[in-house]
Tab-separated table of C-alpha atoms (C1' of nucleotides) in Angstrom:
chain	number	residue	atom	x	y	z
F	260	UNK	CA	96.541	140.878	72.535
F	261	UNK	CA	95.710	138.661	75.450
F	262	UNK	CA	95.933	134.903	75.517
F	263	UNK	CA	92.612	133.321	74.602
F	264	UNK	CA	92.991	130.812	77.420
F	265	UNK	CA	93.225	133.654	79.874
F	266	UNK	CA	90.169	135.294	78.343
F	267	UNK	CA	88.157	132.072	78.488
F	268	UNK	CA	88.884	131.706	82.157
F	269	UNK	CA	88.253	135.334	83.019
F	270	UNK	CA	85.279	136.414	80.952
F	271	UNK	CA	83.803	138.543	83.697
F	272	UNK	CA	87.072	140.230	84.417
F	273	UNK	CA	87.475	141.152	80.762
F	274	UNK	CA	83.939	142.455	80.579
F	275	UNK	CA	84.553	144.571	83.611
F	276	UNK	CA	87.769	145.869	82.077
F	277	UNK	CA	85.900	146.781	78.898
F	278	UNK	CA	83.264	148.645	80.864
F	279	UNK	CA	85.812	150.471	82.975
F	280	UNK	CA	87.976	151.365	80.031
F	281	UNK	CA	85.047	152.322	77.842
F	282	UNK	CA	86.255	149.886	75.244
F	283	UNK	CA	83.675	148.329	73.019
F	284	UNK	CA	84.201	144.634	72.619
F	285	UNK	CA	81.971	141.621	72.364
F	286	UNK	CA	83.382	139.058	74.732
F	287	UNK	CA	80.373	136.765	74.422
F	288	UNK	CA	80.738	136.673	70.679
F	289	UNK	CA	84.408	135.920	71.085
F	290	UNK	CA	83.636	132.952	73.294
F	291	UNK	CA	81.248	131.591	70.680
F	292	UNK	CA	83.670	132.135	67.840
F	293	UNK	CA	86.416	130.543	69.863
F	294	UNK	CA	84.311	127.419	70.320
F	295	UNK	CA	83.544	127.399	66.601
F	296	UNK	CA	87.139	127.770	65.766
F	297	UNK	CA	88.086	124.790	67.861
F	298	UNK	CA	85.261	122.671	66.504
F	299	UNK	CA	86.187	123.343	62.895
F	300	UNK	CA	89.818	122.723	63.637
F	301	UNK	CA	89.024	119.377	65.181
F	302	UNK	CA	87.010	118.215	62.207
F	303	UNK	CA	89.711	119.379	59.907
F	304	UNK	CA	92.398	117.630	61.914
F	305	UNK	CA	90.489	114.368	61.824
F	306	UNK	CA	90.173	114.502	58.040
F	307	UNK	CA	93.798	115.391	57.620
F	308	UNK	CA	94.764	112.438	59.759
F	309	UNK	CA	92.817	110.103	57.511
F	310	UNK	CA	94.305	111.658	54.448
F	311	UNK	CA	97.809	111.362	55.771
F	312	UNK	CA	97.417	107.771	56.876
F	313	UNK	CA	95.922	106.782	53.532
F	314	UNK	CA	98.707	108.491	51.688
F	315	UNK	CA	101.283	106.624	53.693
F	316	UNK	CA	99.624	103.307	52.941
F	317	UNK	CA	99.739	104.052	49.242
F	318	UNK	CA	103.372	104.877	49.435
F	319	UNK	CA	104.139	101.623	51.166
F	320	UNK	CA	102.007	99.465	48.905
F	321	UNK	CA	103.750	101.003	45.917
F	322	UNK	CA	107.161	100.354	47.359
F	323	UNK	CA	108.225	96.744	46.636
F	324	UNK	CA	110.673	96.823	49.510
F	325	UNK	CA	108.249	97.962	52.188
F	326	UNK	CA	107.040	95.661	54.900
F	327	UNK	CA	103.417	96.198	54.023
F	328	UNK	CA	103.978	95.292	50.402
F	329	UNK	CA	105.889	92.153	51.305
F	330	UNK	CA	103.189	91.083	53.711
F	331	UNK	CA	100.588	91.550	51.025
F	332	UNK	CA	102.631	89.488	48.620
F	333	UNK	CA	103.106	86.758	51.202
F	334	UNK	CA	99.373	86.710	51.758
F	335	UNK	CA	99.152	85.658	48.167
F	336	UNK	CA	97.952	88.866	46.651
F	337	UNK	CA	98.849	89.624	43.094
F	338	UNK	CA	100.422	92.858	41.956
F	339	UNK	CA	97.290	93.697	40.005
F	340	UNK	CA	95.221	93.146	43.116
F	341	UNK	CA	97.402	95.525	45.071
F	342	UNK	CA	97.223	98.070	42.295
F	343	UNK	CA	93.451	97.938	42.480
F	344	UNK	CA	93.577	98.595	46.190
F	345	UNK	CA	95.847	101.550	45.629
F	346	UNK	CA	93.474	102.951	43.023
F	347	UNK	CA	90.587	102.546	45.414
F	348	UNK	CA	92.479	104.303	48.141
F	349	UNK	CA	93.357	107.129	45.834
F	350	UNK	CA	89.810	107.850	44.863
F	351	UNK	CA	88.786	107.657	48.491
F	352	UNK	CA	91.453	110.167	49.398
F	353	UNK	CA	90.312	112.397	46.594
F	354	UNK	CA	86.907	112.415	48.195
F	355	UNK	CA	88.378	113.403	51.520
F	356	UNK	CA	90.180	116.189	49.771
F	357	UNK	CA	86.896	117.627	48.582
F	358	UNK	CA	85.719	117.651	52.182
F	359	UNK	CA	88.857	119.326	53.419
F	360	UNK	CA	88.715	122.247	50.996
F	361	UNK	CA	85.491	123.854	52.265
F	362	UNK	CA	86.467	123.180	55.855
F	363	UNK	CA	89.701	125.015	55.328
F	364	UNK	CA	87.775	127.943	53.966
F	365	UNK	CA	85.506	127.860	56.987
F	366	UNK	CA	88.523	127.702	59.234
F	367	UNK	CA	89.963	130.788	57.578
F	368	UNK	CA	86.768	132.713	58.099
F	369	UNK	CA	86.380	131.730	61.708
F	370	UNK	CA	89.971	132.540	62.488
F	371	UNK	CA	89.616	135.912	60.814
F	372	UNK	CA	86.654	136.844	62.944
F	373	UNK	CA	88.405	135.437	65.972
F	374	UNK	CA	91.463	137.604	65.383
F	375	UNK	CA	89.412	140.707	64.750
F	376	UNK	CA	87.614	140.215	68.036
F	377	UNK	CA	90.818	139.396	69.855
F	378	UNK	CA	92.357	142.723	68.897
F	379	UNK	CA	89.538	144.560	70.608
F	380	UNK	CA	89.884	142.797	73.933
F	381	UNK	CA	91.295	145.177	76.510
F	382	UNK	CA	94.016	144.270	78.893
F	383	UNK	CA	92.553	144.389	82.411
F	384	UNK	CA	93.909	147.295	84.423
F	385	UNK	CA	96.000	146.740	87.521
F	386	UNK	CA	93.985	146.618	90.752
F	387	UNK	CA	95.365	149.975	91.887
F	388	UNK	CA	93.982	151.746	88.856
F	389	UNK	CA	91.070	154.002	89.804
F	390	UNK	CA	87.826	153.534	87.931
F	391	UNK	CA	86.819	156.676	86.087
F	392	UNK	CA	85.297	157.937	82.899
F	393	UNK	CA	88.041	160.117	81.463
F	394	UNK	CA	91.075	162.219	82.292
F	395	UNK	CA	89.069	164.395	84.665
F	396	UNK	CA	88.849	161.434	87.001
F	397	UNK	CA	92.516	160.639	87.180
F	398	UNK	CA	93.642	160.534	90.762
F	399	UNK	CA	96.418	162.769	91.965
F	400	UNK	CA	99.037	160.857	93.854
F	401	UNK	CA	101.439	163.586	94.769
F	402	UNK	CA	102.495	167.139	94.046
F	403	UNK	CA	106.109	168.126	94.023
F	404	UNK	CA	107.593	171.615	93.957
F	405	UNK	CA	106.073	174.985	94.579
F	406	UNK	CA	104.246	176.871	91.925
F	407	UNK	CA	105.810	180.353	91.787
F	408	UNK	CA	103.584	183.343	92.386
F	409	UNK	CA	103.828	186.533	90.367
F	410	UNK	CA	102.201	189.890	90.921
F	411	UNK	CA	101.728	190.574	87.237
F	412	UNK	CA	99.907	188.921	84.444
F	413	UNK	CA	101.906	186.155	82.801
F	414	UNK	CA	102.412	185.752	79.111
F	415	UNK	CA	102.241	182.266	77.742
F	416	UNK	CA	104.991	180.483	75.873
F	417	UNK	CA	103.706	181.597	72.507
F	418	UNK	CA	103.952	185.290	73.379
F	419	UNK	CA	107.259	184.865	75.104
F	420	UNK	CA	108.765	182.663	72.453
F	421	UNK	CA	107.785	184.873	69.584
F	422	UNK	CA	108.858	188.005	71.361
F	423	UNK	CA	112.255	186.461	72.072
F	424	UNK	CA	112.511	185.335	68.484
F	425	UNK	CA	113.058	181.718	69.416
F	426	UNK	CA	109.681	180.373	68.369
F	427	UNK	CA	107.918	180.874	65.049
F	428	UNK	CA	104.635	179.097	64.734
F	429	UNK	CA	103.378	180.966	61.709
F	430	UNK	CA	106.178	179.806	59.470
F	431	UNK	CA	105.847	176.292	60.748
F	432	UNK	CA	102.238	176.384	59.662
F	433	UNK	CA	103.248	177.824	56.310
F	434	UNK	CA	105.496	174.837	55.739
F	435	UNK	CA	103.413	172.051	57.109
F	436	UNK	CA	99.968	173.200	58.137
F	437	UNK	CA	98.456	173.598	61.536
F	438	UNK	CA	100.054	172.056	64.598
F	439	UNK	CA	103.499	172.673	63.213
F	440	UNK	CA	106.072	175.171	64.352
F	441	UNK	CA	109.687	176.153	64.112
F	442	UNK	CA	112.280	176.930	66.719
F	443	UNK	CA	115.319	179.030	66.154
F	444	UNK	CA	118.376	180.273	67.931
F	445	UNK	CA	118.195	179.656	71.643
F	446	UNK	CA	114.882	177.916	71.145
F	447	UNK	CA	116.382	175.288	68.894
F	448	UNK	CA	119.313	174.886	71.239
F	449	UNK	CA	117.203	174.606	74.332
F	450	UNK	CA	115.136	171.946	72.647
F	451	UNK	CA	118.276	169.902	72.027
F	452	UNK	CA	119.598	170.623	75.483
F	453	UNK	CA	116.563	169.303	77.306
F	454	UNK	CA	116.574	166.135	75.245
F	455	UNK	CA	120.237	165.653	75.846
F	456	UNK	CA	119.868	166.216	79.548
F	457	UNK	CA	117.205	163.545	79.702
F	458	UNK	CA	119.369	161.131	77.747
F	459	UNK	CA	122.348	161.760	79.990
F	460	UNK	CA	120.358	161.207	83.152
F	461	UNK	CA	118.946	157.927	81.933
F	462	UNK	CA	122.361	156.775	80.816
F	463	UNK	CA	123.594	157.617	84.322
F	464	UNK	CA	120.930	155.294	85.635
F	465	UNK	CA	122.128	152.376	83.588
F	466	UNK	CA	120.052	152.697	80.457
F	467	UNK	CA	121.699	151.900	77.159
F	468	UNK	CA	121.386	154.788	74.720
F	469	UNK	CA	119.819	153.711	71.445
F	470	UNK	CA	119.200	155.209	68.077
F	471	UNK	CA	116.358	153.484	66.297
F	472	UNK	CA	114.412	153.745	63.046
F	473	UNK	CA	111.249	155.805	63.244
F	474	UNK	CA	109.863	154.493	59.990
F	475	UNK	CA	108.866	150.924	60.654
F	476	UNK	CA	107.135	147.993	59.050
F	477	UNK	CA	103.471	147.294	59.542
F	478	UNK	CA	104.100	144.203	61.604
F	479	UNK	CA	106.054	146.258	64.096
F	480	UNK	CA	103.088	148.586	64.552
F	481	UNK	CA	100.822	145.611	65.092
F	482	UNK	CA	103.290	143.863	67.334
F	483	UNK	CA	103.456	146.783	69.706
F	484	UNK	CA	99.700	147.139	69.755
F	485	UNK	CA	99.493	150.511	68.018
F	486	UNK	CA	97.746	148.986	65.045
F	487	UNK	CA	95.024	148.417	64.162
F	488	UNK	CA	93.422	150.740	66.747
F	489	UNK	CA	95.886	153.573	66.348
F	490	UNK	CA	96.061	153.500	62.596
F	491	UNK	CA	94.249	156.823	62.308
F	492	UNK	CA	96.895	158.486	64.402
F	493	UNK	CA	99.847	157.344	62.349
F	494	UNK	CA	101.366	158.750	59.217
F	495	UNK	CA	101.419	155.921	56.737
F	496	UNK	CA	103.900	155.635	53.932
F	497	UNK	CA	101.701	153.276	52.058
F	498	UNK	CA	103.798	152.895	48.962
F	499	UNK	CA	106.471	151.326	51.094
F	500	UNK	CA	104.140	149.701	53.587
F	501	UNK	CA	105.794	151.552	56.419
F	502	UNK	CA	104.595	153.900	59.109
F	503	UNK	CA	106.153	156.735	61.018
F	504	UNK	CA	106.127	155.930	64.689
F	505	UNK	CA	104.407	158.075	67.280
F	506	UNK	CA	107.009	157.180	69.860
F	507	UNK	CA	110.341	155.404	70.117
F	508	UNK	CA	108.552	152.886	72.258
F	509	UNK	CA	107.570	151.102	69.081
F	510	UNK	CA	111.026	150.299	67.743
F	511	UNK	CA	112.421	149.875	71.242
F	512	UNK	CA	109.941	147.296	72.432
F	513	UNK	CA	110.061	145.502	69.100
F	514	UNK	CA	113.842	145.538	69.165
F	515	UNK	CA	114.064	142.025	70.557
F	516	UNK	CA	110.890	140.700	68.955
F	517	UNK	CA	111.025	137.077	67.982
F	518	UNK	CA	114.157	136.531	69.981
F	519	UNK	CA	114.811	134.258	72.876
F	520	UNK	CA	116.567	136.122	75.599
F	521	UNK	CA	118.429	134.626	78.461
F	522	UNK	CA	117.011	135.570	81.805
F	523	UNK	CA	120.561	136.424	82.765
F	524	UNK	CA	120.430	139.332	80.347
F	525	UNK	CA	117.342	140.849	81.942
F	526	UNK	CA	116.407	143.487	82.673
F	527	UNK	CA	117.280	145.229	79.444
F	528	UNK	CA	117.069	148.977	79.889
F	529	UNK	CA	117.020	151.139	76.805
F	530	UNK	CA	116.636	154.834	76.254
F	531	UNK	CA	116.243	156.637	72.961
F	532	UNK	CA	115.510	160.115	71.768
F	533	UNK	CA	113.476	160.115	68.621
F	534	UNK	CA	111.085	162.168	66.585
F	535	UNK	CA	107.454	161.307	67.197
F	536	UNK	CA	104.891	161.735	64.462
F	537	UNK	CA	101.239	162.073	65.316
F	538	UNK	CA	98.358	162.971	63.083
F	539	UNK	CA	96.195	164.066	65.991
F	540	UNK	CA	93.194	162.912	64.053
F	541	UNK	CA	89.959	163.903	65.717
F	542	UNK	CA	91.646	166.577	67.797
F	543	UNK	CA	90.498	169.461	65.620
F	544	UNK	CA	89.746	172.482	67.755
F	545	UNK	CA	91.407	171.110	70.854
F	546	UNK	CA	94.491	172.743	72.272
F	547	UNK	CA	94.978	174.948	69.284
F	548	UNK	CA	97.085	177.645	70.843
F	549	UNK	CA	100.664	176.844	71.597
F	550	UNK	CA	102.811	173.800	71.337
F	551	UNK	CA	100.312	171.208	72.333
F	552	UNK	CA	99.206	168.275	70.252
F	553	UNK	CA	101.714	169.010	67.591
F	554	UNK	CA	102.391	166.678	64.713
F	555	UNK	CA	106.084	166.297	65.294
F	556	UNK	CA	108.123	166.443	68.427
F	557	UNK	CA	111.060	164.679	69.970
F	558	UNK	CA	110.810	162.516	72.987
F	559	UNK	CA	113.125	160.609	75.245
F	560	UNK	CA	111.710	157.187	75.872
F	561	UNK	CA	112.650	154.695	78.557
F	562	UNK	CA	111.918	151.056	77.938
F	563	UNK	CA	112.662	148.184	80.253
F	564	UNK	CA	112.241	144.585	79.232
F	565	UNK	CA	112.114	142.471	82.340
F	566	UNK	CA	111.029	139.098	83.548
F	567	UNK	CA	107.372	138.371	82.872
F	568	UNK	CA	106.325	138.808	86.433
F	569	UNK	CA	103.885	141.278	87.910
F	570	UNK	CA	105.920	142.217	90.907
F	571	UNK	CA	109.070	142.798	88.901
F	572	UNK	CA	107.399	144.851	86.247
F	573	UNK	CA	105.664	146.970	88.831
F	574	UNK	CA	108.953	147.662	90.473
F	575	UNK	CA	110.530	148.762	87.201
F	576	UNK	CA	107.502	150.850	86.389
F	577	UNK	CA	108.097	152.770	89.565
F	578	UNK	CA	111.714	153.186	88.636
F	579	UNK	CA	110.733	154.730	85.318
F	580	UNK	CA	108.371	157.145	87.000
F	581	UNK	CA	111.073	158.110	89.485
F	582	UNK	CA	113.521	158.739	86.664
F	583	UNK	CA	111.104	161.050	84.916
F	584	UNK	CA	110.349	162.853	88.152
F	585	UNK	CA	114.035	163.288	88.825
F	586	UNK	CA	114.368	165.191	85.610
F	587	UNK	CA	111.602	167.620	86.470
F	588	UNK	CA	113.061	168.151	89.893
F	589	UNK	CA	116.396	168.935	88.362
F	590	UNK	CA	114.737	171.442	86.056
F	591	UNK	CA	112.901	172.832	89.063
F	592	UNK	CA	109.551	172.416	87.464
F	593	UNK	CA	106.621	171.828	89.784
F	594	UNK	CA	104.571	168.822	88.805
F	595	UNK	CA	102.079	166.322	90.013
F	596	UNK	CA	101.769	162.641	89.398
F	597	UNK	CA	98.376	161.190	88.625
F	598	UNK	CA	97.189	157.647	88.602
F	599	UNK	CA	95.432	157.449	85.269
F	600	UNK	CA	91.921	156.091	85.626
F	601	UNK	CA	90.423	153.261	83.631
F	602	UNK	CA	88.576	155.480	81.182
F	603	UNK	CA	91.760	157.270	80.174
F	604	UNK	CA	93.831	154.110	79.902
F	605	UNK	CA	94.662	152.646	76.532
F	606	UNK	CA	93.181	149.359	75.479
F	607	UNK	CA	96.468	147.533	75.915
F	608	UNK	CA	97.673	149.375	78.978
F	609	UNK	CA	97.702	147.917	82.445
F	610	UNK	CA	98.612	150.948	84.432
F	611	UNK	CA	99.760	154.435	83.638
F	612	UNK	CA	101.038	157.354	85.615
F	613	UNK	CA	101.002	160.742	84.022
F	614	UNK	CA	103.355	163.376	85.203
F	615	UNK	CA	101.785	166.735	84.676
F	616	UNK	CA	104.029	169.729	84.722
F	617	UNK	CA	103.098	173.227	85.693
F	618	UNK	CA	103.176	175.471	82.670
F	619	UNK	CA	102.209	178.833	83.941
F	620	UNK	CA	99.766	180.218	86.385
F	621	UNK	CA	97.077	181.462	84.075
F	622	UNK	CA	96.459	178.157	82.434
F	623	UNK	CA	97.432	175.884	85.201
F	624	UNK	CA	93.949	175.052	86.294
F	625	UNK	CA	93.198	173.760	82.878
F	626	UNK	CA	96.530	172.410	81.833
F	627	UNK	CA	97.267	170.523	84.915
F	628	UNK	CA	94.440	168.268	84.132
F	629	UNK	CA	95.910	167.541	80.797
F	630	UNK	CA	99.247	166.055	80.185
F	631	UNK	CA	101.694	168.647	81.226
F	632	UNK	CA	104.493	169.969	79.202
F	633	UNK	CA	106.938	172.777	79.326
F	634	UNK	CA	107.358	175.284	76.607
F	635	UNK	CA	110.098	173.445	74.911
F	636	UNK	CA	109.794	169.975	76.090
F	637	UNK	CA	106.843	168.333	74.582
F	638	UNK	CA	106.928	165.224	76.636
F	639	UNK	CA	103.756	163.896	78.075
F	640	UNK	CA	105.757	161.852	80.522
F	641	UNK	CA	103.345	159.068	80.837
F	642	UNK	CA	104.711	155.952	82.325
F	643	UNK	CA	103.008	152.806	81.268
F	644	UNK	CA	103.129	149.196	82.172
F	645	UNK	CA	102.240	147.024	79.284
F	646	UNK	CA	101.999	143.365	78.766
F	647	UNK	CA	101.541	141.727	82.048
F	648	UNK	CA	99.576	138.715	81.128
F	649	UNK	CA	100.775	136.874	78.067
F	650	UNK	CA	101.085	139.735	75.693
F	651	UNK	CA	100.947	138.108	72.340
F	652	UNK	CA	101.736	140.877	69.920
F	653	UNK	CA	105.447	140.767	70.215
F	654	UNK	CA	106.744	137.508	71.351
F	655	UNK	CA	109.877	137.802	73.347
F	656	UNK	CA	110.724	134.689	75.201
F	657	UNK	CA	113.360	134.148	77.764
F	658	UNK	CA	115.082	131.118	79.048
F	659	UNK	CA	115.160	130.413	82.723
F	660	UNK	CA	118.177	129.356	84.590
K	235	G	C1'	116.153	150.683	38.839
K	236	G	C1'	119.416	146.352	36.654
K	237	A	C1'	122.109	141.635	37.587
K	238	G	C1'	123.288	137.682	40.809
K	239	A	C1'	123.301	134.717	45.575
K	240	G	C1'	120.471	133.075	49.418
K	241	G	C1'	116.264	132.349	53.241
K	242	U	C1'	115.737	124.821	56.892
K	243	G	C1'	115.428	123.926	64.549
K	244	G	C1'	119.042	128.409	69.744
K	245	C	C1'	123.438	128.383	66.083
K	246	U	C1'	126.256	125.926	61.926
K	247	G	C1'	124.471	122.908	58.240
K	248	A	C1'	122.446	118.258	55.379
K	249	G	C1'	118.175	116.901	52.783
K	250	C	C1'	115.840	117.989	46.951
K	251	G	C1'	108.538	113.620	46.038
K	252	G	C1'	106.494	109.000	50.793
K	253	C	C1'	110.197	105.601	55.945
K	254	U	C1'	112.036	113.676	57.500
K	255	G	C1'	109.576	117.489	62.654
K	256	A	C1'	113.550	117.180	59.758
K	257	A	C1'	120.793	113.910	59.482
K	258	A	C1'	125.244	115.629	61.714
K	259	G	C1'	127.914	118.979	64.727
K	260	C	C1'	127.786	122.907	68.374
K	261	A	C1'	125.104	124.898	72.390
K	262	C	C1'	121.761	123.514	76.293
K	263	C	C1'	119.433	120.113	80.164
K	264	G	C1'	119.519	115.298	83.098
K	265	G	C1'	122.626	111.151	84.436
K	266	U	C1'	127.208	107.929	84.897
K	267	U	C1'	132.277	108.280	85.745
K	268	U	C1'	135.674	111.677	88.176
K	269	G	C1'	140.528	115.221	93.949
K	270	C	C1'	137.923	119.987	91.633
K	271	U	C1'	137.163	121.744	86.762
K	272	A	C1'	137.541	119.632	82.087
K	273	A	C1'	137.140	115.352	79.089
K	274	A	C1'	134.534	110.781	78.024
K	275	C	C1'	130.054	108.026	77.828
K	276	C	C1'	124.501	107.448	78.109
K	277	G	C1'	119.839	109.891	77.647
K	278	G	C1'	116.951	114.228	76.573
K	279	C	C1'	116.383	118.598	73.809
K	280	G	C1'	111.507	123.264	68.524
K	281	U	C1'	107.037	126.271	68.358
K	282	A	C1'	101.832	127.088	68.050
K	283	C	C1'	96.961	125.360	68.151
K	284	U	C1'	94.131	121.380	69.828
K	285	G	C1'	91.648	116.483	72.092
K	286	G	C1'	92.040	113.293	76.307
K	287	U	C1'	93.766	112.522	81.235
K	288	A	C1'	95.574	114.193	85.757
K	289	U	C1'	96.880	117.998	89.112
K	290	A	C1'	98.192	122.501	94.036
K	291	A	C1'	101.342	123.006	89.945
K	292	A	C1'	104.145	120.467	86.567
K	293	G	C1'	102.994	116.502	83.679
K	294	C	C1'	101.508	112.355	80.611
K	295	C	C1'	99.157	110.241	76.064
K	296	G	C1'	97.172	111.667	71.121
K	297	G	C1'	96.115	114.967	66.728
K	298	U	C1'	97.091	119.049	63.338
K	299	A	C1'	99.999	122.912	61.382
K	300	C	C1'	104.808	125.013	60.708
K	301	C	C1'	111.634	124.115	56.667
K	302	G	C1'	110.597	133.118	54.572
K	303	G	C1'	104.896	134.100	53.098
K	304	G	C1'	100.817	132.821	49.817
K	305	G	C1'	98.793	129.793	45.910
K	306	G	C1'	99.206	125.341	42.680
K	307	U	C1'	100.506	120.099	41.024
K	308	U	C1'	100.030	115.196	43.660
K	309	C	C1'	96.898	110.005	47.149
K	310	G	C1'	101.393	112.394	49.404
K	311	A	C1'	105.694	118.511	49.081
K	312	A	C1'	111.177	121.205	53.010
K	313	U	C1'	111.754	118.702	48.216
K	314	C	C1'	108.294	120.146	41.727
K	315	C	C1'	105.618	124.825	39.525
K	316	C	C1'	103.788	130.121	40.017
K	317	C	C1'	103.456	134.843	42.702
K	318	C	C1'	105.186	137.787	46.664
K	319	C	C1'	108.406	139.221	50.811
K	320	C	C1'	113.083	139.542	53.155
K	321	U	C1'	118.582	139.502	53.506
K	322	C	C1'	123.286	139.901	51.080
K	323	U	C1'	126.783	141.202	46.823
K	324	C	C1'	127.866	143.975	42.375
K	325	C	C1'	126.289	147.913	38.930
K	326	G	C1'	123.305	152.280	38.111
K	327	C	C1'	120.837	156.555	40.245
K	328	C	C1'	120.606	160.029	44.188
K	329	A	C1'	118.700	165.338	49.106
RNA sequence: GGAGAGGUGGCUGAGCGGCUGAAAGCACCGGUUUGCUAAACCGGCGUACUGGUAUAAAGCCGGUACCGGGGGUUCGAAUCCCCCCCUCUCCGCCA
């Protein structure tokens, strides 16, 4: 969520961002509601001031030791006279109270609409982000590695995995429905190995390894911007008012929420491997063969909390991309990095680089346009900068020295 | 699931119907003093929203809300009442 002050001052920029990102939001309405909200608040404040001041006067008149009471007595006023004044004041304040009630209700309504609108406002993309309608218009930045050539027809990971007895999709589906699978033997081990390798490399680069909850409270989902928009994509455990996260980014970024950090402690670099749960709602029919768009996978997530400064965060963003690339290079997997265009950028995202990995020759043309993944590593490797300008969901403050 | 304890500012911790946005201490910031550091002393020190004013910024003056959350009583609530949430301890149950 952006700061309303920023939105007020940059209406056109926000509108442009909405257009570019294909986000539907009514900025004009927001501006109106914002004005309403302030107007109502002002009226309310004025009444509350009166009410408070009157109340204080009553308190003092009632108190025989107060200055006001003594002054009244010195002015020759009788106790009964003062009592009458107090009674008058009380009924007057009661009247004010009846005015305050409906205004408070109005305030609630306005604020509710205001908040609803605020959640839809997109974060403007960074200037380097290409404008485009969807993932087909992402811009390739670089290609690394050579795609191997074979003089025979390649089998895909499903054929290979099942033939080797390390992948069993059918039984996964039996247990949990479509988009589920099982790994066994070397498959299960390789899965662990790749995750561990990624963890080790990030730890080498100064990240603190973390283990975090993947079932989190509602407010955490809101705080990280996944709710309300992403609600459809999350598995909800409604009885307990908790949700399964779709990425460790959620608990990691919320880790310091509400805290005041010393700037001396920044940057904070964290890495975690965690299960990721995704309903893939609305994806029916897409990517149905193979381990794509599955409901559960593990992912290694890098999160850096740094100074709230564009230049700094950009620099760390690049570092994260480089780290992810390093891993692919080590695994000798050819890949390309794309600058994700506005239309493919999330509502709260400022800039994102996807790293798309070569899977195998026969599907490359198609796959490379999607988020890449290897057979066993279901990591979409997108690197995102979030929260540049006054991100209000999670408030992490820092002190400056 | 049962029983109890508790949730107040960055922290510790008072307050238990008006003079409390909140004592005191610690921490922090500015200053004085001082071989250096420390100590001592003086001053400052919450957040959000909002009005005014000013600006390159900062700021300054004012208002409102906030003592876990929501509702109620009252002219007036951190303080009284109700509901909820959270944390902790003990017991029970248990993949």
